[in-house]
mmCIF file of C-alpha atoms in Angstrom:
data_model
loop_
_atom_site.group_PDB
_atom_site.id
_atom_site.type_symbol
_atom_site.label_atom_id
_atom_site.label_comp_id
_atom_site.label_asym_id
_atom_site.label_seq_id
_atom_site.Cartn_x
_atom_site.Cartn_y
_atom_site.Cartn_z
ATOM 1 C CA MET A 1 -0.027 -0.164 -0.273
ATOM 2 C CA SER A 2 2.732 2.040 1.005
ATOM 3 C CA GLN A 3 4.658 1.953 -2.593
ATOM 4 C CA GLY A 4 1.502 2.439 -4.403
ATOM 5 C CA GLY A 5 0.945 5.453 -2.630
ATOM 6 C CA GLY A 6 4.473 6.797 -3.325
ATOM 7 C CA ASP A 7 4.235 5.947 -6.844
ATOM 8 C CA ARG A 8 1.110 7.772 -7.086
ATOM 9 C CA SER A 9 2.962 10.828 -5.297
ATOM 10 C CA GLY A 10 5.878 10.374 -7.797
ATOM 11 C CA VAL A 11 3.638 10.545 -10.682
ATOM 12 C CA GLN A 12 1.850 13.705 -9.434
ATOM 13 C CA GLU A 13 5.244 15.563 -9.077
ATOM 14 C CA ASP A 14 6.004 14.590 -12.423
ATOM 15 C CA LEU A 15 2.584 15.757 -13.915
ATOM 16 C CA MET A 16 2.919 19.239 -11.601
ATOM 17 C CA ARG A 17 6.455 19.876 -13.201
ATOM 18 C CA LEU A 18 5.231 19.190 -16.742
ATOM 19 C CA TRP A 19 2.335 21.466 -16.333
ATOM 20 C CA ARG A 20 4.929 24.245 -14.912
ATOM 21 C CA ARG A 21 6.860 23.722 -18.045
ATOM 22 C CA LEU A 22 3.632 23.882 -20.371
ATOM 23 C CA ARG A 23 1.623 26.587 -18.614
ATOM 24 C CA PRO A 24 3.707 29.315 -20.267
ATOM 25 C CA VAL A 25 3.367 27.922 -23.774
ATOM 26 C CA GLU A 26 -0.338 27.444 -23.462
ATOM 27 C CA GLU A 27 -0.773 30.923 -21.901
ATOM 28 C CA ALA A 28 1.299 32.107 -24.960
ATOM 29 C CA ALA A 29 -0.894 30.638 -27.203
ATOM 30 C CA LEU A 30 -4.148 31.573 -25.901
ATOM 31 C CA PHE A 31 -2.661 35.058 -25.790
ATOM 32 C CA ARG A 32 -2.022 34.957 -29.583
ATOM 33 C CA LEU A 33 -5.381 33.312 -30.513
ATOM 34 C CA GLY A 34 -7.136 36.583 -28.208
ATOM 35 C CA LEU A 35 -4.856 38.685 -30.461
ATOM 36 C CA ALA A 36 -5.988 36.947 -33.517
ATOM 37 C CA LEU A 37 -9.805 36.733 -32.927
ATOM 38 C CA VAL A 38 -11.054 39.374 -30.036
ATOM 39 C CA PRO A 39 -10.019 42.523 -32.294
ATOM 40 C CA LEU A 40 -12.267 41.430 -35.443
ATOM 41 C CA LEU A 41 -15.621 41.667 -32.783
ATOM 42 C CA PRO A 42 -17.711 44.720 -32.799
ATOM 43 C CA ARG A 43 -17.516 46.626 -29.526
ATOM 44 C CA ARG A 44 -20.849 45.349 -28.623
ATOM 45 C CA SER A 45 -19.934 41.956 -29.018
ATOM 46 C CA VAL A 46 -16.815 42.588 -26.605
ATOM 47 C CA VAL A 47 -18.949 44.278 -23.913
ATOM 48 C CA ALA A 48 -21.415 41.397 -24.330
ATOM 49 C CA LEU A 49 -18.606 38.751 -24.116
ATOM 50 C CA ALA A 50 -17.064 40.232 -20.803
ATOM 51 C CA ALA A 51 -20.276 40.226 -19.281
ATOM 52 C CA ALA A 52 -20.760 36.828 -20.205
ATOM 53 C CA ALA A 53 -17.052 35.510 -19.090
ATOM 54 C CA GLY A 54 -16.844 37.580 -15.610
ATOM 55 C CA SER A 55 -20.361 36.522 -14.411
ATOM 56 C CA LEU A 56 -18.917 32.940 -15.248
ATOM 57 C CA ALA A 57 -15.683 33.715 -13.310
ATOM 58 C CA TYR A 58 -17.650 34.900 -10.453
ATOM 59 C CA ARG A 59 -19.366 31.467 -10.160
ATOM 60 C CA CYS A 60 -16.381 29.348 -11.123
ATOM 61 C CA ALA A 61 -13.513 31.292 -9.452
ATOM 62 C CA ARG A 62 -14.198 30.056 -5.934
ATOM 63 C CA ARG A 63 -11.085 30.961 -4.467
ATOM 64 C CA ASP A 64 -11.037 34.475 -5.753
ATOM 65 C CA ARG A 65 -15.204 35.182 -5.436
ATOM 66 C CA ARG A 66 -14.422 34.356 -1.501
ATOM 67 C CA ILE A 67 -11.245 36.518 -1.507
ATOM 68 C CA ALA A 68 -13.813 39.640 -3.081
ATOM 69 C CA LEU A 69 -16.686 39.038 -0.801
ATOM 70 C CA ALA A 70 -14.116 38.835 2.316
ATOM 71 C CA ASN A 71 -12.488 42.294 1.058
ATOM 72 C CA LEU A 72 -16.484 43.724 0.773
ATOM 73 C CA ASP A 73 -16.986 42.590 4.197
ATOM 74 C CA LEU A 74 -14.045 44.278 5.585
ATOM 75 C CA ALA A 75 -15.009 47.467 3.206
ATOM 76 C CA TYR A 76 -18.751 47.970 4.273
ATOM 77 C CA GLY A 77 -19.438 45.161 7.247
ATOM 78 C CA ALA A 78 -23.307 45.426 7.626
ATOM 79 C CA GLY A 79 -23.488 48.902 5.646
ATOM 80 C CA LEU A 80 -24.643 46.532 2.802
ATOM 81 C CA ALA A 81 -26.722 43.457 2.527
ATOM 82 C CA PRO A 82 -25.245 40.189 1.381
ATOM 83 C CA SER A 83 -26.835 40.828 -1.673
ATOM 84 C CA GLU A 84 -25.380 44.156 -2.462
ATOM 85 C CA LYS A 85 -21.643 42.839 -1.742
ATOM 86 C CA VAL A 86 -22.591 39.730 -4.536
ATOM 87 C CA ALA A 87 -23.883 42.175 -6.956
ATOM 88 C CA ILE A 88 -20.405 44.737 -6.215
ATOM 89 C CA ALA A 89 -18.310 41.524 -6.914
ATOM 90 C CA ARG A 90 -20.104 39.984 -9.763
ATOM 91 C CA ARG A 91 -19.501 43.772 -11.426
ATOM 92 C CA SER A 92 -16.110 43.520 -10.258
ATOM 93 C CA PHE A 93 -15.314 40.416 -12.315
ATOM 94 C CA ILE A 94 -17.193 42.075 -15.507
ATOM 95 C CA THR A 95 -15.144 44.868 -15.284
ATOM 96 C CA PHE A 96 -11.875 43.125 -14.878
ATOM 97 C CA ALA A 97 -13.000 40.637 -17.694
ATOM 98 C CA LEU A 98 -13.582 43.856 -20.417
ATOM 99 C CA VAL A 99 -10.196 45.174 -19.032
ATOM 100 C CA LEU A 100 -8.524 41.941 -20.346
ATOM 101 C CA LEU A 101 -10.159 41.688 -23.269
ATOM 102 C CA ASP A 102 -9.543 45.160 -24.065
ATOM 103 C CA TYR A 103 -5.772 44.580 -24.057
ATOM 104 C CA PHE A 104 -6.538 42.274 -27.216
ATOM 105 C CA TRP A 105 -9.323 44.359 -28.802
ATOM 106 C CA PHE A 106 -7.339 47.890 -28.769
ATOM 107 C CA SER A 107 -4.007 46.068 -30.048
ATOM 108 C CA ARG A 108 -5.681 46.599 -33.520
ATOM 109 C CA ARG A 109 -6.408 50.218 -34.783
ATOM 110 C CA THR A 110 -5.007 51.300 -31.494
ATOM 111 C CA ALA A 111 -5.173 55.353 -32.165
ATOM 112 C CA GLU A 112 -8.930 54.888 -34.138
ATOM 113 C CA ARG A 113 -10.318 52.901 -31.317
ATOM 114 C CA LEU A 114 -9.371 54.919 -28.528
ATOM 115 C CA ARG A 115 -10.576 58.380 -30.248
ATOM 116 C CA ARG A 116 -13.559 56.571 -30.619
ATOM 117 C CA HIS A 117 -14.404 54.762 -27.525
ATOM 118 C CA VAL A 118 -12.468 56.809 -24.930
ATOM 119 C CA ARG A 119 -13.446 60.657 -23.778
ATOM 120 C CA ILE A 120 -11.292 62.142 -22.144
ATOM 121 C CA ASP A 121 -12.693 64.964 -19.587
ATOM 122 C CA ALA A 122 -11.953 68.638 -19.435
ATOM 123 C CA SER A 123 -10.783 67.755 -15.729
ATOM 124 C CA LEU A 124 -8.282 65.881 -16.856
ATOM 125 C CA GLY A 125 -7.506 67.679 -20.328
ATOM 126 C CA ARG A 126 -6.267 70.707 -18.635
ATOM 127 C CA TRP A 127 -3.183 68.692 -16.909
ATOM 128 C CA LEU A 128 -2.314 66.910 -19.827
ATOM 129 C CA HIS A 129 0.465 69.724 -20.816
ATOM 130 C CA ALA A 130 0.844 71.065 -17.029
ATOM 131 C CA GLY A 131 3.760 69.018 -16.115
ATOM 132 C CA PRO A 132 5.923 68.209 -13.661
ATOM 133 C CA LEU A 133 2.728 66.271 -12.437
ATOM 134 C CA MET A 134 2.467 63.286 -10.645
ATOM 135 C CA ALA A 135 -0.447 61.196 -11.530
ATOM 136 C CA VAL A 136 -2.174 58.411 -9.009
ATOM 137 C CA THR A 137 -4.544 55.906 -9.996
ATOM 138 C CA ALA A 138 -6.011 52.590 -8.590
ATOM 139 C CA HIS A 139 -7.143 49.349 -10.335
ATOM 140 C CA PHE A 140 -10.284 51.207 -10.975
ATOM 141 C CA GLY A 141 -12.441 50.797 -14.647
ATOM 142 C CA ASN A 142 -9.432 50.587 -17.005
ATOM 143 C CA TRP A 143 -5.926 52.008 -16.086
ATOM 144 C CA GLU A 144 -4.402 50.736 -19.378
ATOM 145 C CA MET A 145 -6.973 52.654 -21.394
ATOM 146 C CA LEU A 146 -5.732 55.537 -18.814
ATOM 147 C CA GLY A 147 -2.402 55.605 -19.700
ATOM 148 C CA LEU A 148 -2.837 54.508 -23.471
ATOM 149 C CA SER A 149 -5.396 57.910 -24.076
ATOM 150 C CA THR A 150 -3.254 60.305 -22.208
ATOM 151 C CA ALA A 151 -0.170 59.421 -24.161
ATOM 152 C CA LEU A 152 -2.055 59.471 -27.127
ATOM 153 C CA GLN A 153 -2.812 63.595 -26.648
ATOM 154 C CA GLY A 154 0.883 64.012 -26.511
ATOM 155 C CA THR A 155 1.633 63.956 -22.866
ATOM 156 C CA ALA A 156 5.049 63.132 -21.529
ATOM 157 C CA LEU A 157 4.129 60.029 -19.639
ATOM 158 C CA ALA A 158 5.517 57.778 -17.708
ATOM 159 C CA SER A 159 4.906 54.744 -15.641
ATOM 160 C CA VAL A 160 5.876 51.912 -13.689
ATOM 161 C CA ALA A 161 5.132 47.912 -14.230
ATOM 162 C CA ARG A 162 6.393 44.795 -13.104
ATOM 163 C CA PRO A 163 7.351 42.663 -15.892
ATOM 164 C CA LEU A 164 5.199 39.599 -16.481
ATOM 165 C CA ARG A 165 6.774 35.851 -15.268
ATOM 166 C CA ASN A 166 5.060 35.003 -19.029
ATOM 167 C CA GLN A 167 7.825 36.601 -20.951
ATOM 168 C CA ARG A 168 5.982 35.311 -24.108
ATOM 169 C CA ILE A 169 3.649 37.508 -23.310
ATOM 170 C CA ASP A 170 5.197 40.545 -21.411
ATOM 171 C CA GLY A 171 7.198 41.826 -24.422
ATOM 172 C CA HIS A 172 3.589 42.258 -26.449
ATOM 173 C CA LEU A 173 2.124 43.759 -23.436
ATOM 174 C CA GLN A 174 4.797 46.424 -22.910
ATOM 175 C CA ARG A 175 4.864 47.251 -26.787
ATOM 176 C CA PHE A 176 1.084 47.705 -26.958
ATOM 177 C CA ARG A 177 1.394 50.075 -23.701
ATOM 178 C CA GLN A 178 4.232 52.121 -25.293
ATOM 179 C CA SER A 179 2.055 52.040 -28.492
ATOM 180 C CA THR A 180 0.964 55.603 -28.167
ATOM 181 C CA GLY A 181 3.966 57.351 -26.671
ATOM 182 C CA GLN A 182 3.756 55.961 -23.299
ATOM 183 C CA ARG A 183 7.050 55.130 -21.635
ATOM 184 C CA VAL A 184 6.742 52.173 -19.113
ATOM 185 C CA VAL A 185 9.580 51.658 -16.696
ATOM 186 C CA PRO A 186 10.557 48.736 -14.880
ATOM 187 C CA ARG A 187 10.201 48.684 -10.880
ATOM 188 C CA GLU A 188 13.711 47.734 -10.759
ATOM 189 C CA GLY A 189 15.915 51.042 -11.003
ATOM 190 C CA ALA A 190 12.829 53.328 -11.556
ATOM 191 C CA LEU A 191 13.315 56.156 -9.381
ATOM 192 C CA LYS A 192 16.529 57.898 -11.597
ATOM 193 C CA VAL A 193 14.196 57.669 -14.394
ATOM 194 C CA LEU A 194 11.029 59.220 -12.559
ATOM 195 C CA VAL A 195 13.164 61.714 -11.371
ATOM 196 C CA ASN A 196 14.362 62.772 -14.964
ATOM 197 C CA VAL A 197 10.737 62.521 -16.073
ATOM 198 C CA LEU A 198 9.696 64.856 -13.680
ATOM 199 C CA ARG A 199 12.801 67.312 -14.266
ATOM 200 C CA GLU A 200 12.061 67.685 -17.999
ATOM 201 C CA GLY A 201 8.301 68.481 -17.146
ATOM 202 C CA GLY A 202 6.520 65.212 -17.926
ATOM 203 C CA THR A 203 3.738 63.197 -15.910
ATOM 204 C CA VAL A 204 4.603 60.254 -13.824
ATOM 205 C CA ALA A 205 1.704 57.751 -13.144
ATOM 206 C CA LEU A 206 1.877 55.361 -10.240
ATOM 207 C CA LEU A 207 -0.607 52.692 -8.977
ATOM 208 C CA LEU A 208 -0.904 53.011 -5.466
ATOM 209 C CA ASP A 209 -3.594 50.379 -4.434
ATOM 210 C CA GLN A 210 -0.881 47.549 -4.476
ATOM 211 C CA ASP A 211 0.490 45.818 -1.516
ATOM 212 C CA THR A 212 4.030 47.210 -1.093
ATOM 213 C CA PRO A 213 6.307 45.820 1.545
ATOM 214 C CA LEU A 214 8.025 48.301 4.239
ATOM 215 C CA SER A 215 11.325 47.120 2.694
ATOM 216 C CA GLU A 216 10.304 48.445 -0.535
ATOM 217 C CA GLY A 217 8.783 51.752 0.843
ATOM 218 C CA GLY A 218 5.465 50.612 1.850
ATOM 219 C CA VAL A 219 3.906 52.988 4.682
ATOM 220 C CA PHE A 220 1.239 52.061 6.722
ATOM 221 C CA VAL A 221 -2.106 54.415 6.107
ATOM 222 C CA ASP A 222 -5.703 53.267 6.585
ATOM 223 C CA PHE A 223 -7.548 52.210 3.719
ATOM 224 C CA PHE A 224 -11.377 51.306 4.184
ATOM 225 C CA GLY A 225 -10.424 51.634 7.735
ATOM 226 C CA VAL A 226 -7.746 49.174 8.185
ATOM 227 C CA PRO A 227 -4.054 49.692 8.010
ATOM 228 C CA VAL A 228 -2.177 48.361 4.732
ATOM 229 C CA PRO A 229 0.985 49.400 3.207
ATOM 230 C CA VAL A 230 1.088 51.779 0.385
ATOM 231 C CA SER A 231 4.269 52.740 -1.665
ATOM 232 C CA GLY A 232 5.231 56.117 -0.598
ATOM 233 C CA ALA A 233 6.784 56.777 -3.854
ATOM 234 C CA ALA A 234 4.571 59.246 -5.249
ATOM 235 C CA ALA A 235 4.560 61.403 -1.871
ATOM 236 C CA ALA A 236 8.566 61.159 -1.956
ATOM 237 C CA LEU A 237 8.742 61.883 -5.462
ATOM 238 C CA ALA A 238 6.258 64.994 -5.472
ATOM 239 C CA ARG A 239 7.537 66.776 -2.790
ATOM 240 C CA ARG A 240 11.149 66.697 -3.970
ATOM 241 C CA MET A 241 10.362 67.456 -7.482
ATOM 242 C CA GLY A 242 7.666 70.255 -6.676
ATOM 243 C CA ALA A 243 4.903 68.417 -8.336
ATOM 244 C CA PRO A 244 1.308 68.332 -7.562
ATOM 245 C CA ILE A 245 -0.516 65.153 -6.999
ATOM 246 C CA LEU A 246 -3.490 64.788 -9.270
ATOM 247 C CA PRO A 247 -5.924 61.405 -8.915
ATOM 248 C CA VAL A 248 -6.914 60.087 -12.314
ATOM 249 C CA PHE A 249 -9.271 57.572 -13.120
ATOM 250 C CA CYS A 250 -10.733 55.821 -16.087
ATOM 251 C CA LYS A 251 -14.254 54.694 -15.787
ATOM 252 C CA VAL A 252 -16.354 52.005 -17.790
ATOM 253 C CA GLN A 253 -19.304 53.844 -19.134
ATOM 254 C CA ARG A 254 -22.744 52.095 -20.253
ATOM 255 C CA GLY A 255 -21.779 50.463 -23.936
ATOM 256 C CA GLY A 256 -18.453 49.582 -22.964
ATOM 257 C CA ASP A 257 -16.950 53.127 -23.886
ATOM 258 C CA TYR A 258 -14.309 55.006 -21.301
ATOM 259 C CA LEU A 259 -14.395 58.416 -19.468
ATOM 260 C CA CYS A 260 -10.848 59.275 -18.236
ATOM 261 C CA TYR A 261 -11.202 62.000 -15.662
ATOM 262 C CA ALA A 262 -9.196 63.788 -12.619
ATOM 263 C CA ARG A 263 -10.187 64.662 -9.251
ATOM 264 C CA ALA A 264 -9.085 67.861 -7.476
ATOM 265 C CA PRO A 265 -5.223 67.734 -7.042
ATOM 266 C CA ILE A 266 -3.119 67.924 -3.840
ATOM 267 C CA PRO A 267 -1.225 71.013 -4.633
ATOM 268 C CA VAL A 268 2.701 71.694 -4.364
ATOM 269 C CA GLU A 269 1.941 74.272 -1.481
ATOM 270 C CA THR A 270 0.183 71.687 0.785
ATOM 271 C CA LEU A 271 2.514 68.901 -0.135
ATOM 272 C CA GLU A 272 5.192 71.384 1.280
ATOM 273 C CA GLN A 273 3.356 71.394 4.985
ATOM 274 C CA LEU A 274 2.370 67.268 5.210
ATOM 275 C CA SER A 275 4.895 64.630 5.803
ATOM 276 C CA PRO A 276 5.499 61.995 3.298
ATOM 277 C CA GLU A 277 3.531 59.496 5.408
ATOM 278 C CA ALA A 278 0.642 62.400 5.822
ATOM 279 C CA ILE A 279 0.228 62.817 1.792
ATOM 280 C CA THR A 280 0.439 58.830 1.512
ATOM 281 C CA GLY A 281 -2.375 58.438 3.704
ATOM 282 C CA ARG A 282 -4.285 61.560 2.066
ATOM 283 C CA ILE A 283 -3.802 59.955 -1.368
ATOM 284 C CA ALA A 284 -5.079 56.614 0.012
ATOM 285 C CA ALA A 285 -8.548 58.034 1.224
ATOM 286 C CA LEU A 286 -8.607 60.087 -2.210
ATOM 287 C CA LEU A 287 -8.532 56.508 -3.668
ATOM 288 C CA GLU A 288 -11.377 54.947 -1.425
ATOM 289 C CA ALA A 289 -13.488 58.030 -1.923
ATOM 290 C CA GLU A 290 -13.647 57.021 -5.669
ATOM 291 C CA ILE A 291 -14.114 53.189 -5.545
ATOM 292 C CA ARG A 292 -16.751 53.900 -2.827
ATOM 293 C CA ALA A 293 -18.465 55.930 -5.430
ATOM 294 C CA ASP A 294 -18.644 53.389 -7.641
ATOM 295 C CA PRO A 295 -17.515 50.117 -6.103
ATOM 296 C CA GLY A 296 -18.062 47.709 -9.365
ATOM 297 C CA GLN A 297 -15.289 49.254 -10.609
ATOM 298 C CA TRP A 298 -12.593 48.086 -8.610
ATOM 299 C CA LEU A 299 -10.526 45.253 -8.702
ATOM 300 C CA TRP A 300 -12.461 43.427 -5.066
ATOM 301 C CA MET A 301 -10.314 40.145 -5.730
ATOM 302 C CA TYR A 302 -7.049 41.511 -5.179
ATOM 303 C CA LYS A 303 -5.380 40.550 -1.805
ATOM 304 C CA ARG A 304 -5.340 44.127 -1.007
ATOM 305 C CA TRP A 305 -5.018 43.549 3.247
ATOM 306 C CA LYS A 306 -2.986 40.859 3.304
ATOM 307 C CA ARG A 307 -0.097 42.463 5.189
ATOM 308 C CA ARG A 308 -1.283 43.179 8.821
ATOM 309 C CA HIS A 309 -0.440 45.744 10.890
ATOM 310 C CA PRO A 310 1.532 44.336 14.073
ATOM 311 C CA GLY A 311 -0.293 46.791 16.251
ATOM 312 C CA CYS A 312 -3.698 45.874 14.503
ATOM 313 C CA ASP A 313 -6.149 43.576 15.671
ATOM 314 C CA PRO A 314 -5.914 40.542 13.509
ATOM 315 C CA ALA A 315 -9.950 40.045 13.362
ATOM 316 C CA ARG A 316 -10.037 43.120 11.429
ATOM 317 C CA TYR A 317 -8.222 41.116 8.471
ATOM 318 C CA PRO A 318 -9.709 39.190 5.915
ATOM 319 C CA PHE A 319 -9.074 35.031 5.934
ATOM 320 C CA TYR A 320 -6.188 35.671 3.359
ATOM 321 C CA ALA A 321 -3.909 37.778 5.859
ATOM 322 C CA ASP A 322 -0.594 36.868 6.694
ATOM 323 C CA SER A 323 -0.280 35.747 10.236
#
């Protein structure tokens, strides 16, 4: 019996090793298929496909669904009924499905489709050539369309992105992100590049709703009432370079179009009076306010509260948080 169990264990390990080797190839093949087929669809079909795929993912991706609902419990508690949280979570899955499909759909006739389906509101338009500027945003709506569309307007824009593990896909993704003039900077060694962009009057854009370890510049601030580490890079760069901080977003509209817009900035005069930690807390509060206004646009299935503050009650954190 023990010998048979050992054989099965060995076979399983061999299959797992084989899967890990084949997975990047399979992912790349599916990615190429998406590049070939999705751009051929009319816009309404892409939107319908995202609704179907997102709804299916909500039903089938049990762990991601559990994470999303746990995050909504943390953020809203008893303030929302369970059915309302389910509706928000499902909408979040659909929004993310559209983000993924639009990697493919906008990869063809990019400039033409951006001009037709992405509108830049005057609240953002007035800032497009007003650098130096520190733009901050979240995984809200379609953050990729935000970078593509603002760069298409001639904005000297640089953003930071961590390369994907699958290099077969990452190369295409980076070319797509830079196809309208946006400069994508790897996280490693990004500081010098970003300082130069701001010094030359350009715009630096950062996604600031991601988990950032303290060893990498994270600062614990409240987000939906619970402390999480947020990157202090925007605060430090903005103060150092005398650049206002502008919250910017790209929201999905009815029919699958997008609206890019800005909220009130944190001016340089205010930044000079605040500590970097206080500025980071102010940024987190601005992002939270935008998410609360339209929660179905945010990526609730992300493990945002996985790193506990050592002085905070562990019961305030979701099930996936580090011990």
